Amino acid sequence: MWENRCKIVVSGVGYSKVSRMADIPLAAHALEAVKGAVADSGLEMSDIDGLATYPELPATGHAEIDGISVVSVNCMMAMLKLPNLTWHIQVGTTNIGGAVQQATNALLAGVCKYAVVWRAMHNPRGTYQNLPGAQAAGATQFTAPYGFGGPGQGMAVAYTRWLEKNNQTRDKMATLAVTQRKHTQHNPHAYFHGTPLTREDYFASRMVAHPFCLFDCDIPVQGAVAIVLTTADRGRDLKPKPAYLAGYGQRLHFETAGRIGSLSSYMEGGSSSAKLTWERSGFTPKDVDVAQIYDGFSASVIYGLESYGFCKEGEALDFIQDGRIELDGDLPLNTFGGSLGTGRIHGLWHIIEGALQASGRAGSRQVKDANVSFVGASAPIVTGTTFIFVSEPY
Amino acid sequence: MAEPGRALPVPTPETKHFWEGTAAGELRLQRCDSCGKNYFPPKPFCATCGSRKVSVFKASGKAVLWSYVIHHRPVPGFKPPYAIAVVQLAEGPRMMSNIVECEQTPEALQLDMDLEVVFEKQNDTITLPVFRPAKG
């Protein structure tokens, strides 16, 4: 087991308003979320001495403008003017889970005491995956000429293969979309809070990239979330009950030909990251009381459940049936609504929910006796990171 | 004004041999002379072992349909719904492409079906390799 298990905690969490389009600059959303997380911890902004983020805009063909479409560490530093800042980073791979892991490492190394991690997401005007026009340069010369524009299509290619190979149909995915939307109604910060979804809605919705219909895809939004991480001894003295980090893992698994939907890449990336997390924490999938698994596109949950070891390969769509992923089921899943419910904010919201469940702070969606809380914070390909939070050190 | 067409590749020194090949009616892949692996897309080193001893060879043009997605959103040069396919070449590597002479439906697009390459000329320099159901 990991010698540093339960030495780092998640303390406060914060949210901005989540809206469909930008009515204020993204920097303002990020600032609102960061201030919220610091206040939730009961800290002063001057206590914060570490900053980390992953600032990428996952849309194609749109400019990255700091403070408008991304919020870099530089942008946040300029806004906060932290008098005691000693450490900061923005990661280039492993998505936002990597930023949380780097902050964990910095706290363990003693180079900062209270780190804030935020994820701010922009919804650009016009087509989200805006193909590069007449010329397909670089790696896109082997994809764009065939009408390929984004990671969702790559995930759908793998999903087609998964469905066929395992003799399954997309009908069973309705359970995931409908159950997560039900969970969303317990999350007042989520974009789809107040908007229920029925099975009929799912089956009647238009196709985006077959086998994905509209409700298999998270809706692009403008918004931000943030967390405060600190050491366990400091976290115990703060306002909220802390969630203890029992272990984490990470693994990149790039396909040499790009993101063209290789099932084996999902499986190898996810299982490698999860293996480290199980070994470091000492837990197994059977010990998990509640799970958050990244769901930017619904099929990502399949790859997560299978590669992390919650069920066997080919069985995930059967695994999620019969109430298993409800709040009182055997494995309550994406209890905050997931990205399908909150809107496209990436995996920091999954990490927030994993921590809130472990510390008993999830309100009306709190899972009973949620002592071991698992998080797969990004698709288990390209950027896979996994975490386990627990309610008490062990 | 004409409707904008599909995005066309801009060859680079690393990919020039591939696009010269398709213009000449050949599907050219690369092989690592150190570890023996056939690979795609083109690069001047083997992504598996790092060797720079690599060579270009003409592939058979035979493939099977590994998987696909049927895209329903508008994209310049395409009339949705259209299939974006990933084919598994007989020589090993996978390649993204389109499937022609075939209905763009799940019923018609059978996984692992035999395919063969067809070359679609776009302009004087660019010819795209696409695939159709194998004949006979």
Short mmCIF file of C-alpha atoms in Angstrom, two decimals:
data_model
loop_
_atom_site.label_atom_id
_atom_site.label_comp_id
_atom_site.label_asym_id
_atom_site.label_seq_id
_atom_site.Cartn_x
_atom_site.Cartn_y
_atom_site.Cartn_z
CA MET A 1 0.00 0.00 0.00
CA TRP A 2 0.95 3.61 -0.54
CA GLU A 3 2.88 5.14 2.35
CA ASN A 4 1.11 8.47 1.74
CA ARG A 5 -2.44 7.17 1.79
CA CYS A 6 -4.84 9.43 3.72
CA LYS A 7 -2.18 12.12 4.16
CA ILE A 8 -3.89 14.50 1.70
CA VAL A 9 -7.51 15.62 1.84
CA VAL A 10 -10.07 17.46 -0.23
CA SER A 11 -11.55 20.25 1.89
CA GLY A 12 -13.75 22.96 0.36
CA VAL A 13 -15.46 22.83 -3.03
CA GLY A 14 -16.85 25.66 -5.16
CA TYR A 15 -19.01 26.18 -8.23
CA SER A 16 -19.78 28.97 -10.65
CA LYS A 17 -23.12 29.41 -12.34
CA VAL A 18 -23.30 26.95 -15.27
CA SER A 19 -24.93 28.40 -18.37
CA ARG A 20 -25.29 27.30 -21.97
CA MET A 21 -23.47 30.29 -23.43
CA ALA A 22 -21.00 32.81 -22.09
CA ASP A 23 -22.68 35.83 -20.59
CA ILE A 24 -19.61 36.79 -18.58
CA PRO A 25 -15.92 36.04 -19.33
CA LEU A 26 -14.73 32.56 -18.32
CA ALA A 27 -12.24 34.16 -15.91
CA ALA A 28 -15.19 35.40 -13.84
CA HIS A 29 -16.64 31.88 -13.69
CA ALA A 30 -13.28 30.48 -12.55
CA LEU A 31 -12.88 33.20 -9.93
CA GLU A 32 -16.38 32.53 -8.57
CA ALA A 33 -15.63 28.80 -8.25
CA VAL A 34 -12.22 29.37 -6.60
CA LYS A 35 -13.63 31.90 -4.11
CA GLY A 36 -16.45 29.46 -3.35
CA ALA A 37 -14.03 26.61 -2.61
CA VAL A 38 -11.84 28.78 -0.36
CA ALA A 39 -14.90 30.09 1.53
CA ASP A 40 -16.29 26.55 1.87
CA SER A 41 -13.02 25.57 3.56
CA GLY A 42 -13.32 28.49 5.96
CA LEU A 43 -9.97 29.81 4.72
CA GLU A 44 -8.93 33.31 3.66
CA MET A 45 -7.70 33.77 0.10
CA SER A 46 -4.32 34.80 1.55
CA ASP A 47 -3.97 31.28 3.00
CA ILE A 48 -3.85 29.80 -0.52
CA ASP A 49 -0.25 29.15 -1.60
CA GLY A 50 -0.68 26.61 -4.42
CA LEU A 51 -2.53 26.77 -7.75
CA ALA A 52 -3.11 24.12 -10.39
CA THR A 53 -5.30 23.62 -13.43
CA TYR A 54 -5.67 21.97 -16.82
CA PRO A 55 -6.77 24.79 -19.10
CA GLU A 56 -7.46 23.05 -22.43
CA LEU A 57 -10.51 23.88 -24.58
CA PRO A 58 -11.56 20.54 -26.10
CA ALA A 59 -13.37 22.17 -29.04
CA THR A 60 -11.84 22.07 -32.54
CA GLY A 61 -11.11 25.13 -34.64
CA HIS A 62 -11.55 27.82 -31.96
CA ALA A 63 -8.92 30.19 -30.59
CA GLU A 64 -7.68 29.73 -27.03
CA ILE A 65 -7.91 33.20 -25.47
CA ASP A 66 -6.82 33.43 -21.86
CA GLY A 67 -9.66 34.52 -19.59
CA ILE A 68 -12.23 34.09 -22.36
CA SER A 69 -12.01 30.52 -23.64
CA VAL A 70 -9.44 29.15 -21.16
CA VAL A 71 -8.27 30.22 -17.69
CA SER A 72 -4.55 29.60 -17.27
CA VAL A 73 -2.58 29.64 -14.03
CA ASN A 74 -1.11 32.92 -15.18
CA CYS A 75 -4.59 34.43 -15.53
CA MET A 76 -5.66 33.21 -12.07
CA MET A 77 -2.43 34.44 -10.44
CA ALA A 78 -2.98 37.89 -11.90
CA MET A 79 -6.55 38.03 -10.57
CA LEU A 80 -5.84 36.66 -7.09
CA LYS A 81 -2.47 38.32 -6.34
CA LEU A 82 -1.83 35.75 -3.63
CA PRO A 83 0.69 37.16 -1.15
CA ASN A 84 1.95 33.72 -0.06
CA LEU A 85 2.01 31.82 -3.36
CA THR A 86 4.80 29.21 -3.36
CA TRP A 87 3.76 26.67 -6.03
CA HIS A 88 1.77 26.52 -9.27
CA ILE A 89 1.40 24.36 -12.35
CA GLN A 90 -0.80 23.75 -15.34
CA VAL A 91 -0.64 20.25 -16.70
CA GLY A 92 -0.52 19.41 -20.41
CA THR A 93 -1.58 15.78 -20.23
CA THR A 94 -3.80 13.67 -17.94
CA ASN A 95 -6.51 16.35 -17.91
CA ILE A 96 -7.69 17.89 -14.64
CA GLY A 97 -7.09 14.68 -12.67
CA GLY A 98 -3.39 15.18 -13.34
CA ALA A 99 -3.57 18.68 -11.86
CA VAL A 100 -5.15 17.27 -8.68
CA GLN A 101 -2.42 14.62 -8.52
CA GLN A 102 0.32 17.22 -9.00
CA ALA A 103 -1.20 19.32 -6.20
CA THR A 104 -1.22 16.20 -4.01
CA ASN A 105 2.47 15.66 -4.75
CA ALA A 106 3.30 19.31 -4.00
CA LEU A 107 1.49 19.12 -0.65
CA LEU A 108 3.29 15.87 0.21
CA ALA A 109 6.59 17.49 -0.71
CA GLY A 110 5.78 20.37 1.62
CA VAL A 111 6.17 23.06 -1.05
CA CYS A 112 2.68 24.44 -0.38
CA LYS A 113 0.05 24.10 2.35
CA TYR A 114 -3.32 24.88 0.75
CA ALA A 115 -3.67 24.27 -2.99
CA VAL A 116 -6.62 25.27 -5.15
CA VAL A 117 -7.41 23.35 -8.34
CA TRP A 118 -10.02 24.63 -10.80
CA ARG A 119 -11.43 23.57 -14.15
CA ALA A 120 -13.09 26.23 -16.29
CA MET A 121 -14.88 25.29 -19.51
CA HIS A 122 -15.97 27.52 -22.34
CA ASN A 123 -18.69 26.92 -24.91
CA PRO A 124 -17.59 28.68 -28.10
CA ARG A 125 -20.14 30.19 -30.44
CA GLY A 126 -20.80 28.26 -33.64
CA THR A 127 -20.01 24.60 -34.28
CA TYR A 128 -18.17 23.02 -31.33
CA GLN A 129 -16.06 20.69 -33.47
CA ASN A 130 -15.34 23.14 -36.26
CA LEU A 131 -13.38 21.22 -38.90
CA PRO A 132 -10.25 22.99 -40.06
CA GLY A 133 -11.72 24.18 -43.38
CA ALA A 134 -10.25 23.40 -46.77
CA GLN A 135 -6.86 22.22 -45.56
CA ALA A 136 -6.18 19.23 -43.34
CA ALA A 137 -2.67 19.66 -42.00
CA GLY A 138 -0.53 17.58 -39.66
CA ALA A 139 -2.19 14.55 -38.08
CA THR A 140 -5.63 15.65 -39.36
CA GLN A 141 -4.58 14.88 -42.96
CA PHE A 142 -5.51 11.25 -42.24
CA THR A 143 -8.80 11.99 -40.45
CA ALA A 144 -10.42 15.29 -41.51
CA PRO A 145 -10.76 14.35 -45.23
CA TYR A 146 -13.13 11.59 -44.12
CA GLY A 147 -15.36 13.98 -42.16
CA PHE A 148 -13.86 13.19 -38.73
CA GLY A 149 -13.79 16.10 -36.31
CA GLY A 150 -13.66 15.20 -32.65
CA PRO A 151 -13.11 12.78 -29.79
CA GLY A 152 -16.83 11.98 -29.55
CA GLN A 153 -16.71 10.36 -32.96
CA GLY A 154 -13.67 8.34 -31.92
CA MET A 155 -15.48 7.15 -28.83
CA ALA A 156 -18.52 6.26 -30.95
CA VAL A 157 -16.31 4.17 -33.29
CA ALA A 158 -15.15 2.13 -30.29
CA TYR A 159 -18.75 1.91 -29.02
CA THR A 160 -19.97 0.48 -32.37
CA ARG A 161 -17.31 -2.22 -32.12
CA TRP A 162 -18.10 -2.89 -28.44
CA LEU A 163 -21.84 -3.28 -29.14
CA GLU A 164 -21.25 -5.64 -32.07
CA LYS A 165 -18.54 -7.68 -30.43
CA ASN A 166 -20.65 -8.22 -27.31
CA ASN A 167 -23.97 -8.70 -29.11
CA GLN A 168 -25.52 -5.71 -27.31
CA THR A 169 -27.82 -2.89 -28.39
CA ARG A 170 -27.74 0.80 -27.51
CA ASP A 171 -31.23 0.54 -25.95
CA LYS A 172 -29.72 -0.49 -22.62
CA MET A 173 -27.78 2.79 -22.43
CA ALA A 174 -31.08 4.59 -21.78
CA THR A 175 -30.83 3.36 -18.18
CA LEU A 176 -27.60 5.30 -17.68
CA ALA A 177 -28.92 8.53 -19.18
CA VAL A 178 -32.23 8.38 -17.29
CA THR A 179 -30.71 7.36 -13.93
CA GLN A 180 -28.03 10.04 -14.07
CA ARG A 181 -30.63 12.66 -14.94
CA LYS A 182 -32.59 11.50 -11.88
CA HIS A 183 -29.47 12.02 -9.75
CA THR A 184 -29.06 15.46 -11.36
CA GLN A 185 -32.30 16.59 -9.74
CA HIS A 186 -30.44 16.45 -6.38
CA ASN A 187 -27.68 18.76 -7.65
CA PRO A 188 -28.79 22.41 -7.77
CA HIS A 189 -25.53 23.49 -9.48
CA ALA A 190 -26.08 21.22 -12.51
CA TYR A 191 -27.18 22.53 -15.90
CA PHE A 192 -30.03 19.99 -16.15
CA HIS A 193 -31.27 20.50 -12.57
CA GLY A 194 -35.02 20.94 -12.96
CA THR A 195 -35.13 19.12 -16.31
CA PRO A 196 -36.03 15.45 -15.99
CA LEU A 197 -35.42 12.88 -18.74
CA THR A 198 -37.55 9.84 -19.54
CA ARG A 199 -36.74 6.67 -21.46
CA GLU A 200 -39.13 7.91 -24.14
CA ASP A 201 -37.14 11.15 -24.43
CA TYR A 202 -33.96 9.11 -24.86
CA PHE A 203 -35.37 6.93 -27.63
CA ALA A 204 -37.02 9.87 -29.40
CA SER A 205 -33.87 12.03 -29.46
CA ARG A 206 -31.97 12.70 -32.64
CA MET A 207 -28.78 10.90 -33.59
CA VAL A 208 -25.55 12.88 -33.33
CA ALA A 209 -23.02 10.22 -34.27
CA HIS A 210 -24.67 6.81 -34.40
CA PRO A 211 -24.67 4.91 -32.01
CA PHE A 212 -24.67 8.15 -29.93
CA CYS A 213 -27.90 10.10 -29.72
CA LEU A 214 -28.18 13.58 -28.21
CA PHE A 215 -28.47 12.25 -24.63
CA ASP A 216 -25.30 10.16 -24.93
CA CYS A 217 -23.33 13.42 -25.22
CA ASP A 218 -22.71 15.97 -22.46
CA ILE A 219 -23.97 19.41 -23.38
CA PRO A 220 -21.26 22.06 -23.91
CA VAL A 221 -21.61 24.76 -21.25
CA GLN A 222 -19.79 27.70 -19.76
CA GLY A 223 -18.80 27.24 -16.13
CA ALA A 224 -16.16 26.30 -13.57
CA VAL A 225 -15.67 24.23 -10.44
CA ALA A 226 -12.83 24.27 -7.89
CA ILE A 227 -11.49 22.40 -4.85
CA VAL A 228 -9.11 23.08 -1.97
CA LEU A 229 -6.58 20.35 -1.21
CA THR A 230 -4.43 20.30 1.89
CA THR A 231 -2.63 17.93 4.21
CA ALA A 232 -4.73 15.75 6.54
CA ASP A 233 -3.46 17.43 9.72
CA ARG A 234 -4.38 20.88 8.39
CA GLY A 235 -7.64 19.67 6.81
CA ARG A 236 -8.94 18.30 10.09
CA ASP A 237 -8.90 21.83 11.55
CA LEU A 238 -10.91 23.36 8.69
CA LYS A 239 -14.66 23.94 8.53
CA PRO A 240 -15.87 20.98 6.42
CA LYS A 241 -15.28 17.33 7.21
CA PRO A 242 -12.38 16.33 4.93
CA ALA A 243 -12.34 13.51 2.36
CA TYR A 244 -9.11 11.51 2.65
CA LEU A 245 -7.26 10.55 -0.53
CA ALA A 246 -6.50 6.83 -0.18
CA GLY A 247 -4.74 6.41 -3.52
CA TYR A 248 -4.55 7.51 -7.12
CA GLY A 249 -3.33 6.28 -10.50
CA GLN A 250 -2.71 7.64 -13.98
CA ARG A 251 -1.92 6.26 -17.40
CA LEU A 252 -1.78 7.69 -20.87
CA HIS A 253 -2.54 5.28 -23.66
CA PHE A 254 -2.24 6.98 -27.00
CA GLU A 255 -3.03 5.14 -30.19
CA THR A 256 -0.22 5.72 -32.66
CA ALA A 257 -2.76 6.59 -35.34
CA GLY A 258 -4.52 9.11 -33.13
CA ARG A 259 -7.84 8.97 -31.38
CA ILE A 260 -9.52 6.52 -33.68
CA GLY A 261 -11.47 4.59 -31.15
CA SER A 262 -9.41 1.56 -30.27
CA LEU A 263 -11.18 -0.51 -27.62
CA SER A 264 -7.89 -1.96 -26.44
CA SER A 265 -6.55 1.53 -25.73
CA TYR A 266 -9.49 2.24 -23.44
CA MET A 267 -9.09 -1.07 -21.67
CA GLU A 268 -5.31 -0.87 -21.25
CA GLY A 269 -5.33 2.78 -20.20
CA GLY A 270 -8.13 2.29 -17.67
CA SER A 271 -6.88 -0.95 -16.17
CA SER A 272 -3.31 0.38 -15.76
CA SER A 273 -4.49 3.50 -13.92
CA ALA A 274 -6.98 1.59 -11.77
CA LYS A 275 -4.42 -1.10 -10.87
CA LEU A 276 -2.18 1.55 -9.30
CA THR A 277 -5.15 2.96 -7.41
CA TRP A 278 -6.26 -0.42 -6.06
CA GLU A 279 -2.70 -1.34 -5.06
CA ARG A 280 -1.97 1.98 -3.38
CA SER A 281 -5.24 2.09 -1.45
CA GLY A 282 -5.44 -1.64 -0.69
CA PHE A 283 -9.05 -1.76 -1.86
CA THR A 284 -10.68 -3.79 -4.63
CA PRO A 285 -13.73 -2.93 -6.76
CA LYS A 286 -15.89 -4.98 -4.36
CA ASP A 287 -15.02 -2.60 -1.50
CA VAL A 288 -16.36 0.48 -3.32
CA ASP A 289 -19.55 2.03 -1.90
CA VAL A 290 -20.07 4.75 -4.52
CA ALA A 291 -18.42 5.52 -7.89
CA GLN A 292 -18.07 8.52 -10.18
CA ILE A 293 -16.94 7.56 -13.69
CA TYR A 294 -16.28 10.18 -16.35
CA ASP A 295 -19.15 10.35 -18.81
CA GLY A 296 -18.45 13.09 -21.34
CA PHE A 297 -19.92 10.54 -23.74
CA SER A 298 -22.01 7.71 -22.29
CA ALA A 299 -19.82 4.91 -23.64
CA SER A 300 -16.93 6.19 -21.53
CA VAL A 301 -18.77 4.73 -18.52
CA ILE A 302 -18.72 1.28 -20.18
CA TYR A 303 -14.99 1.46 -20.74
CA GLY A 304 -14.53 2.70 -17.17
CA LEU A 305 -16.68 0.07 -15.44
CA GLU A 306 -14.94 -2.72 -17.37
CA SER A 307 -11.33 -1.53 -17.36
CA TYR A 308 -11.39 -0.50 -13.68
CA GLY A 309 -12.66 -3.98 -12.81
CA PHE A 310 -16.25 -3.33 -11.63
CA CYS A 311 -17.53 -5.87 -14.14
CA LYS A 312 -16.17 -8.12 -16.87
CA GLU A 313 -15.51 -6.97 -20.42
CA GLY A 314 -18.69 -6.90 -22.45
CA GLU A 315 -20.99 -6.80 -19.40
CA ALA A 316 -21.21 -3.11 -18.49
CA LEU A 317 -24.59 -2.42 -20.11
CA ASP A 318 -26.12 -5.35 -18.22
CA PHE A 319 -24.30 -4.32 -15.03
CA ILE A 320 -26.00 -0.90 -14.90
CA GLN A 321 -29.56 -2.34 -15.09
CA ASP A 322 -32.05 -3.30 -12.37
CA GLY A 323 -31.41 -0.37 -10.05
CA ARG A 324 -27.74 -1.14 -9.41
CA ILE A 325 -26.60 2.45 -10.09
CA GLU A 326 -29.46 4.18 -8.20
CA LEU A 327 -28.62 6.08 -5.00
CA ASP A 328 -29.70 3.03 -2.95
CA GLY A 329 -28.28 0.46 -5.41
CA ASP A 330 -25.26 -1.80 -5.08
CA LEU A 331 -23.02 0.70 -6.89
CA PRO A 332 -24.51 4.21 -6.93
CA LEU A 333 -22.95 5.81 -10.01
CA ASN A 334 -22.38 9.43 -11.03
CA THR A 335 -24.51 10.51 -8.10
CA PHE A 336 -24.19 14.23 -8.94
CA GLY A 337 -25.64 13.60 -12.40
CA GLY A 338 -22.31 13.15 -14.16
CA SER A 339 -21.25 15.37 -17.04
CA LEU A 340 -24.46 14.28 -18.77
CA GLY A 341 -26.32 16.12 -16.00
CA THR A 342 -24.02 19.01 -15.06
CA GLY A 343 -22.85 19.95 -18.56
CA ARG A 344 -19.33 19.60 -19.99
CA ILE A 345 -16.99 20.65 -17.15
CA HIS A 346 -14.70 17.57 -17.40
CA GLY A 347 -13.67 15.42 -14.46
CA LEU A 348 -13.09 17.83 -11.59
CA TRP A 349 -16.80 17.65 -10.79
CA HIS A 350 -16.47 13.84 -10.57
CA ILE A 351 -13.61 14.35 -8.10
CA ILE A 352 -15.69 16.86 -6.11
CA GLU A 353 -18.56 14.39 -5.87
CA GLY A 354 -16.24 11.54 -4.89
CA ALA A 355 -14.92 13.70 -2.06
CA LEU A 356 -18.37 14.97 -0.97
CA GLN A 357 -19.74 11.42 -0.80
CA ALA A 358 -16.76 10.25 1.29
CA SER A 359 -17.12 13.16 3.73
CA GLY A 360 -20.90 12.80 4.02
CA ARG A 361 -21.53 16.22 2.48
CA ALA A 362 -23.61 15.21 -0.57
CA GLY A 363 -26.96 16.40 0.84
CA SER A 364 -30.12 14.77 -0.52
CA ARG A 365 -28.06 12.56 -2.85
CA GLN A 366 -25.81 11.27 -0.06
CA VAL A 367 -25.23 7.52 -0.36
CA LYS A 368 -25.64 5.73 2.97
CA ASP A 369 -22.35 4.53 4.53
CA ALA A 370 -20.27 5.81 1.61
CA ASN A 371 -16.90 5.04 3.17
CA VAL A 372 -14.99 4.04 0.02
CA SER A 373 -15.59 6.41 -2.88
CA PHE A 374 -14.06 5.74 -6.33
CA VAL A 375 -13.48 8.31 -9.10
CA GLY A 376 -12.46 7.76 -12.73
CA ALA A 377 -11.87 11.39 -13.63
CA SER A 378 -11.46 11.18 -17.39
CA ALA A 379 -11.96 8.83 -20.30
CA PRO A 380 -9.65 5.85 -19.79
CA ILE A 381 -7.75 6.70 -22.96
CA VAL A 382 -5.45 9.61 -23.63
CA THR A 383 -5.96 11.11 -20.15
CA GLY A 384 -6.88 8.38 -17.68
CA THR A 385 -6.73 9.22 -13.96
CA THR A 386 -8.38 7.40 -11.05
CA PHE A 387 -8.82 8.16 -7.32
CA ILE A 388 -10.20 6.67 -4.13
CA PHE A 389 -11.44 8.86 -1.28
CA VAL A 390 -12.38 7.51 2.15
CA SER A 391 -14.35 8.95 5.05
CA GLU A 392 -11.74 8.08 7.73
CA PRO A 393 -8.02 7.19 7.67
CA TYR A 394 -7.31 3.48 8.03
CA MET B 1 -19.98 30.58 -54.88
CA ALA B 2 -19.40 26.82 -54.83
CA GLU B 3 -20.16 24.92 -51.63
CA PRO B 4 -16.99 24.31 -49.62
CA GLY B 5 -15.67 20.80 -50.24
CA ARG B 6 -14.17 18.34 -47.80
CA ALA B 7 -10.91 19.22 -46.06
CA LEU B 8 -7.98 18.02 -48.16
CA PRO B 9 -4.63 16.84 -46.84
CA VAL B 10 -1.55 19.03 -46.91
CA PRO B 11 1.38 16.63 -47.52
CA THR B 12 4.52 17.13 -45.46
CA PRO B 13 8.00 15.67 -46.07
CA GLU B 14 7.04 12.75 -43.80
CA THR B 15 3.78 11.99 -45.62
CA LYS B 16 4.71 12.89 -49.21
CA HIS B 17 5.35 9.26 -50.22
CA PHE B 18 1.85 8.29 -49.10
CA TRP B 19 0.06 10.94 -51.16
CA GLU B 20 2.32 10.37 -54.19
CA GLY B 21 1.37 6.70 -53.86
CA THR B 22 -2.38 7.27 -53.84
CA ALA B 23 -2.03 9.59 -56.85
CA ALA B 24 -0.24 6.71 -58.64
CA GLY B 25 -2.92 4.20 -57.58
CA GLU B 26 -0.89 2.61 -54.77
CA LEU B 27 -1.57 2.34 -51.05
CA ARG B 28 1.88 2.77 -49.49
CA LEU B 29 2.61 1.76 -45.93
CA GLN B 30 5.85 1.68 -43.98
CA ARG B 31 7.70 -1.16 -42.34
CA CYS B 32 10.30 -1.04 -39.60
CA ASP B 33 13.38 -2.89 -40.80
CA SER B 34 14.52 -3.37 -37.20
CA CYS B 35 11.43 -4.85 -35.50
CA GLY B 36 9.49 -5.82 -38.61
CA LYS B 37 6.30 -3.94 -37.69
CA ASN B 38 4.12 -2.51 -40.49
CA TYR B 39 2.80 0.90 -39.55
CA PHE B 40 0.61 3.86 -40.45
CA PRO B 41 0.35 6.89 -40.41
CA PRO B 42 3.67 7.78 -42.06
CA LYS B 43 6.62 8.86 -39.96
CA PRO B 44 10.37 8.66 -40.40
CA PHE B 45 10.84 6.42 -37.35
CA CYS B 46 9.15 3.37 -35.89
CA ALA B 47 6.73 4.40 -33.15
CA THR B 48 7.00 0.93 -31.61
CA CYS B 49 10.79 0.58 -31.26
CA GLY B 50 12.18 3.99 -32.19
CA SER B 51 14.31 2.70 -35.06
CA ARG B 52 15.05 5.01 -37.99
CA LYS B 53 15.64 2.07 -40.34
CA VAL B 54 12.26 2.13 -42.04
CA SER B 55 11.10 1.52 -45.59
CA VAL B 56 8.05 2.13 -47.76
CA PHE B 57 6.15 -0.70 -49.42
CA LYS B 58 3.03 -1.14 -51.51
CA ALA B 59 0.12 -2.62 -49.57
CA SER B 60 -2.42 -5.04 -51.04
CA GLY B 61 -5.35 -2.65 -50.62
CA LYS B 62 -7.30 -5.40 -48.88
CA ALA B 63 -8.93 -4.61 -45.55
CA VAL B 64 -11.81 -5.46 -43.24
CA LEU B 65 -14.24 -3.03 -41.60
CA TRP B 66 -13.07 -2.68 -38.01
CA SER B 67 -15.74 -0.20 -36.93
CA TYR B 68 -17.57 2.95 -37.94
CA VAL B 69 -19.72 5.84 -36.75
CA ILE B 70 -22.60 7.28 -38.76
CA HIS B 71 -22.30 11.02 -38.48
CA HIS B 72 -25.46 13.10 -38.50
CA ARG B 73 -24.05 16.60 -38.14
CA PRO B 74 -23.26 18.85 -41.11
CA VAL B 75 -19.61 18.81 -42.25
CA PRO B 76 -18.34 20.61 -45.39
CA GLY B 77 -18.17 18.23 -48.34
CA PHE B 78 -20.43 15.56 -46.80
CA LYS B 79 -24.14 14.88 -46.95
CA PRO B 80 -25.20 13.51 -43.54
CA PRO B 81 -25.76 10.84 -42.46
CA TYR B 82 -22.42 9.47 -43.63
CA ALA B 83 -20.15 6.81 -42.19
CA ILE B 84 -16.65 7.49 -40.89
CA ALA B 85 -14.95 4.12 -40.90
CA VAL B 86 -11.86 2.60 -39.36
CA VAL B 87 -10.54 -0.22 -41.52
CA GLN B 88 -8.05 -2.89 -40.56
CA LEU B 89 -5.61 -3.33 -43.42
CA ALA B 90 -4.48 -6.84 -44.36
CA GLU B 91 -0.94 -5.78 -43.48
CA GLY B 92 -1.96 -4.88 -39.89
CA PRO B 93 -2.34 -1.14 -39.37
CA ARG B 94 -5.70 0.56 -38.99
CA MET B 95 -6.67 3.54 -41.12
CA MET B 96 -9.57 5.96 -41.07
CA SER B 97 -11.54 6.20 -44.30
CA ASN B 98 -15.00 6.27 -45.87
CA ILE B 99 -16.92 3.31 -47.27
CA VAL B 100 -18.24 3.82 -50.81
CA GLU B 101 -20.62 1.83 -53.02
CA CYS B 102 -22.43 0.81 -49.84
CA GLU B 103 -25.50 2.09 -47.96
CA GLN B 104 -24.46 4.19 -44.98
CA THR B 105 -26.56 2.17 -42.52
CA PRO B 106 -25.80 -0.25 -39.66
CA GLU B 107 -27.52 -2.99 -41.68
CA ALA B 108 -25.20 -2.56 -44.66
CA LEU B 109 -22.03 -1.81 -42.70
CA GLN B 110 -21.21 -5.24 -41.34
CA LEU B 111 -18.19 -5.36 -39.07
CA ASP B 112 -15.28 -7.45 -40.37
CA MET B 113 -16.70 -7.38 -43.92
CA ASP B 114 -14.06 -7.63 -46.64
CA LEU B 115 -13.12 -4.35 -48.27
CA GLU B 116 -10.83 -3.19 -51.06
CA VAL B 117 -9.25 0.16 -51.66
CA VAL B 118 -10.54 2.57 -54.32
CA PHE B 119 -8.73 5.77 -55.20
CA GLU B 120 -10.79 8.95 -55.44
CA LYS B 121 -9.00 11.78 -57.21
CA GLN B 122 -9.72 15.15 -55.58
CA ASN B 123 -7.37 17.37 -57.60
CA ASP B 124 -4.02 17.21 -59.40
CA THR B 125 -2.03 16.42 -56.28
CA ILE B 126 -4.48 14.77 -53.88
CA THR B 127 -6.13 11.37 -54.30
CA LEU B 128 -7.88 9.88 -51.27
CA PRO B 129 -7.93 6.15 -50.52
CA VAL B 130 -11.47 5.03 -49.69
CA PHE B 131 -12.83 1.49 -49.42
CA ARG B 132 -15.71 -0.48 -50.95
CA PRO B 133 -17.10 -3.94 -50.24
CA ALA B 134 -14.73 -6.45 -51.86
CA LYS B 135 -15.89 -7.88 -55.15
CA GLY B 136 -15.77 -11.65 -55.49
#
